[in-house]
C-alpha positions as YAML, in Angstrom:
chain: A
units: angstrom
residues:
- id: 1
  name: ILE
  ca: [0.00, 0.00, 0.00]
- id: 2
  name: CYS
  ca: [2.93, 2.34, 0.54]
- id: 3
  name: ASN
  ca: [3.75, 2.27, -3.15]
- id: 4
  name: SER
  ca: [0.50, 4.10, -3.85]
- id: 5
  name: ASP
  ca: [-0.79, 7.61, -3.23]
- id: 6
  name: ILE
  ca: [-0.94, 6.70, 0.47]
- id: 7
  name: GLY
  ca: [2.82, 6.18, 0.37]
- id: 8
  name: LYS
  ca: [3.34, 9.59, -1.22]
- id: 9
  name: LEU
  ca: [1.10, 11.20, 1.38]
- id: 10
  name: ASN
  ca: [3.13, 9.50, 4.13]
- id: 11
  name: TYR
  ca: [6.44, 10.45, 2.52]
- id: 12
  name: PHE
  ca: [5.64, 14.15, 2.19]
- id: 13
  name: LEU
  ca: [3.21, 14.87, 5.03]
- id: 14
  name: GLY
  ca: [3.25, 11.96, 7.46]
- id: 15
  name: LYS
  ca: [5.61, 9.89, 9.55]
- id: 16
  name: GLY
  ca: [7.65, 8.97, 6.49]
- id: 17
  name: ALA
  ca: [8.81, 12.58, 6.21]
- id: 18
  name: LEU
  ca: [10.34, 12.35, 9.69]
- id: 19
  name: SER
  ca: [12.71, 9.65, 8.51]
- id: 20
  name: THR
  ca: [13.66, 11.61, 5.39]
- id: 21
  name: THR
  ca: [16.12, 14.36, 6.22]
- id: 22
  name: SER
  ca: [15.89, 16.03, 2.81]
- id: 23
  name: ILE
  ca: [12.11, 16.47, 3.11]
- id: 24
  name: ARG
  ca: [12.46, 18.03, 6.58]
- id: 25
  name: GLN
  ca: [15.18, 20.34, 5.31]
- id: 26
  name: GLU
  ca: [13.12, 21.27, 2.26]
- id: 27
  name: LEU
  ca: [10.08, 22.03, 4.40]
- id: 28
  name: GLY
  ca: [12.19, 23.80, 7.00]
- id: 29
  name: ARG
  ca: [10.05, 22.18, 9.69]
- id: 30
  name: SER
  ca: [8.58, 18.89, 10.78]
- id: 31
  name: PRO
  ca: [5.85, 17.46, 8.57]
- id: 32
  name: PRO
  ca: [2.30, 18.49, 9.52]
- id: 33
  name: TYR
  ca: [1.24, 14.89, 10.23]
- id: 34
  name: GLY
  ca: [4.49, 13.45, 11.57]
- id: 35
  name: ASP
  ca: [2.53, 11.53, 14.19]
- id: 36
  name: VAL
  ca: [0.50, 9.72, 11.50]
- id: 37
  name: ASP
  ca: [1.83, 6.65, 9.72]
- id: 38
  name: PHE
  ca: [-0.47, 6.47, 6.71]
- id: 39
  name: CYS
  ca: [1.22, 3.26, 5.53]
- id: 40
  name: GLN
  ca: [0.73, 1.46, 8.82]
- id: 41
  name: ASP
  ca: [-2.86, 2.59, 9.30]
- id: 42
  name: PRO
  ca: [-4.42, 4.29, 6.24]
- id: 43
  name: GLU
  ca: [-7.78, 4.34, 8.04]
- id: 44
  name: GLN
  ca: [-6.46, 7.29, 10.05]
- id: 45
  name: ILE
  ca: [-7.44, 9.43, 7.08]
- id: 46
  name: CYS
  ca: [-11.08, 8.84, 8.03]
- id: 47
  name: SER
  ca: [-10.85, 8.01, 11.72]
- id: 48
  name: SER
  ca: [-8.26, 10.38, 13.21]
- id: 49
  name: ARG
  ca: [-9.66, 12.37, 16.12]
- id: 50
  name: ASP
  ca: [-6.59, 14.60, 16.23]
- id: 51
  name: HIS
  ca: [-6.60, 15.48, 12.54]
- id: 52
  name: LYS
  ca: [-10.19, 15.68, 11.35]
- id: 53
  name: GLU
  ca: [-9.07, 17.58, 8.25]
- id: 54
  name: LEU
  ca: [-7.22, 14.53, 6.89]
- id: 55
  name: LYS
  ca: [-10.15, 13.53, 4.68]
- id: 56
  name: TRP
  ca: [-9.93, 16.91, 3.00]
- id: 57
  name: VAL
  ca: [-6.13, 16.82, 2.76]
- id: 58
  name: ALA
  ca: [-6.13, 13.31, 1.31]
- id: 59
  name: GLY
  ca: [-8.90, 14.27, -1.10]
- id: 60
  name: MET
  ca: [-7.00, 17.31, -2.35]
- id: 61
  name: PHE
  ca: [-3.83, 15.25, -2.67]
- id: 62
  name: SER
  ca: [-5.71, 12.62, -4.67]
- id: 63
  name: TRP
  ca: [-7.28, 15.32, -6.86]
- id: 64
  name: ILE
  ca: [-3.91, 16.83, -7.68]
- id: 65
  name: GLU
  ca: [-2.24, 13.47, -8.27]
- id: 66
  name: LYS
  ca: [-4.99, 11.80, -10.30]
- id: 67
  name: VAL
  ca: [-7.14, 14.44, -11.94]
- id: 68
  name: GLN
  ca: [-5.28, 17.70, -12.52]
- id: 69
  name: SER
  ca: [-2.29, 15.92, -14.01]
- id: 70
  name: TYR
  ca: [-4.37, 13.44, -16.07]
- id: 71
  name: LYS
  ca: [-3.39, 13.24, -19.74]
- id: 72
  name: GLN
  ca: [-4.26, 9.99, -21.50]
- id: 73
  name: ASN
  ca: [-5.51, 8.96, -24.93]
- id: 74
  name: GLY
  ca: [-6.04, 12.53, -26.08]
- id: 75
  name: TRP
  ca: [-7.93, 13.60, -22.94]
- id: 76
  name: ASP
  ca: [-6.26, 16.31, -20.90]
- id: 77
  name: TYR
  ca: [-7.98, 17.63, -17.75]
- id: 78
  name: ILE
  ca: [-7.11, 21.31, -18.24]
- id: 79
  name: THR
  ca: [-8.07, 21.27, -21.94]
- id: 80
  name: GLU
  ca: [-11.36, 19.49, -21.20]
- id: 81
  name: LEU
  ca: [-12.15, 21.92, -18.37]
- id: 82
  name: GLN
  ca: [-11.62, 24.84, -20.74]
- id: 83
  name: LYS
  ca: [-13.83, 23.19, -23.40]
- id: 84
  name: TRP
  ca: [-16.57, 22.54, -20.85]
- id: 85
  name: TYR
  ca: [-16.49, 26.20, -19.81]
- id: 86
  name: GLU
  ca: [-16.29, 27.60, -23.34]
- id: 87
  name: HIS
  ca: [-19.18, 25.41, -24.55]
- id: 88
  name: GLY
  ca: [-21.58, 26.76, -21.94]
- id: 89
  name: MET
  ca: [-21.04, 24.44, -18.94]
- id: 90
  name: ASN
  ca: [-24.24, 22.52, -19.67]
- id: 91
  name: ASP
  ca: [-22.93, 19.03, -20.27]
- id: 92
  name: ASP
  ca: [-22.33, 16.28, -17.71]
- id: 93
  name: THR
  ca: [-19.69, 14.58, -19.88]
- id: 94
  name: PHE
  ca: [-16.86, 16.51, -18.20]
- id: 95
  name: ILE
  ca: [-17.80, 15.71, -14.59]
- id: 96
  name: ASP
  ca: [-18.58, 12.10, -15.54]
- id: 97
  name: SER
  ca: [-15.09, 11.75, -17.01]
- id: 98
  name: VAL
  ca: [-13.56, 13.30, -13.89]
- id: 99
  name: GLY
  ca: [-15.52, 10.85, -11.72]
- id: 100
  name: ARG
  ca: [-14.19, 7.91, -13.73]
- id: 101
  name: ILE
  ca: [-10.62, 9.23, -13.41]
- id: 102
  name: LEU
  ca: [-11.00, 9.43, -9.61]
- id: 103
  name: ASN
  ca: [-12.68, 6.05, -9.21]
- id: 104
  name: ARG
  ca: [-11.42, 4.00, -12.14]
- id: 105
  name: GLY
  ca: [-8.24, 5.71, -13.30]
- id: 106
  name: CYS
  ca: [-9.65, 6.18, -16.80]
- id: 107
  name: HIS
  ca: [-11.73, 8.96, -18.36]
- id: 108
  name: ASP
  ca: [-13.93, 7.19, -20.91]
- id: 109
  name: ASP
  ca: [-16.97, 4.92, -20.82]
- id: 110
  name: SER
  ca: [-14.82, 1.81, -21.33]
- id: 111
  name: CYS
  ca: [-13.79, 2.11, -17.66]
- id: 112
  name: GLY
  ca: [-17.31, 1.27, -16.56]
- id: 113
  name: LYS
  ca: [-19.94, 3.18, -14.68]
- id: 114
  name: VAL
  ca: [-19.14, 5.03, -11.51]
- id: 115
  name: GLU
  ca: [-21.48, 4.58, -8.56]
- id: 116
  name: GLY
  ca: [-23.12, 7.76, -7.41]
- id: 117
  name: ALA
  ca: [-22.53, 9.62, -10.69]
- id: 118
  name: TRP
  ca: [-25.86, 11.45, -10.34]
- id: 119
  name: GLU
  ca: [-24.84, 12.64, -6.86]
- id: 120
  name: ARG
  ca: [-21.45, 13.81, -8.13]
- id: 121
  name: ARG
  ca: [-23.20, 15.72, -10.95]
- id: 122
  name: PHE
  ca: [-25.61, 17.33, -8.50]
- id: 123
  name: ASN
  ca: [-22.83, 18.37, -6.10]
- id: 124
  name: PHE
  ca: [-20.61, 19.64, -8.92]
- id: 125
  name: ASN
  ca: [-23.42, 21.76, -10.37]
- id: 126
  name: LYS
  ca: [-24.28, 23.06, -6.90]
- id: 127
  name: ILE
  ca: [-20.66, 24.17, -6.36]
- id: 128
  name: VAL
  ca: [-20.61, 25.86, -9.77]
- id: 129
  name: GLU
  ca: [-23.81, 27.69, -8.80]
- id: 130
  name: ILE
  ca: [-22.54, 28.68, -5.33]
- id: 131
  name: LEU
  ca: [-19.31, 30.03, -6.80]
- id: 132
  name: SER
  ca: [-21.39, 31.99, -9.32]
- id: 133
  name: ILE
  ca: [-19.44, 30.60, -12.22]
- id: 134
  name: THR
  ca: [-21.23, 31.59, -15.39]
- id: 135
  name: PRO
  ca: [-20.54, 30.54, -18.94]
- id: 136
  name: PRO
  ca: [-18.85, 33.06, -21.21]
- id: 137
  name: PRO
  ca: [-21.13, 35.18, -23.39]
- id: 138
  name: PRO
  ca: [-21.71, 33.80, -26.87]
- id: 139
  name: ILE
  ca: [-19.45, 35.17, -29.55]
- id: 140
  name: GLN
  ca: [-21.36, 37.76, -31.54]
- id: 141
  name: SER
  ca: [-20.96, 37.67, -35.27]
- id: 142
  name: PRO
  ca: [-20.92, 41.03, -37.04]
- id: 143
  name: SER
  ca: [-24.36, 42.27, -38.12]
- id: 144
  name: VAL
  ca: [-23.00, 43.47, -41.45]
- id: 145
  name: PRO
  ca: [-20.34, 41.37, -43.09]
- id: 146
  name: PRO
  ca: [-17.14, 43.22, -43.91]
- id: 147
  name: THR
  ca: [-16.66, 44.25, -47.53]
- id: 148
  name: SER
  ca: [-13.50, 44.14, -49.54]
- id: 149
  name: SER
  ca: [-13.99, 47.58, -51.11]
- id: 150
  name: SER
  ca: [-12.51, 50.58, -49.38]
- id: 151
  name: THR
  ca: [-14.17, 53.98, -49.20]
- id: 152
  name: LYS
  ca: [-12.35, 57.13, -50.18]
- id: 153
  name: ALA
  ca: [-12.96, 60.43, -48.47]
...
């Protein structure tokens, strides 16, 4: 399990960072979760009473590792996010692909269905609404097409 994202979390933020001098020197301090050995007990992410924010931290770490850096088979997260925005933000294809990346490691339908996709769509759209993210205005075409003749004064 320590060869996975849990291992990276432990190496940079948990007990693993305590045993790595270069990480401590780079941070200039002890790791924020030096008392947590994610490799020994990954359930601490959900059950820690001392660090209730670990679910959020692990979620953000997973998001950065799996989704934001995802580029496979012609699908690139940043490019697809821009397309979704530029095309009016009214399509669930983007958030469905993101859900598959998080749960299945693959963006397309061949990965299989993701449980709770409807709930993810609902929550995603709610966040977009709360943040008041609006689609860009449509591009206006000129009312009179340009002509090739020039006028002389």
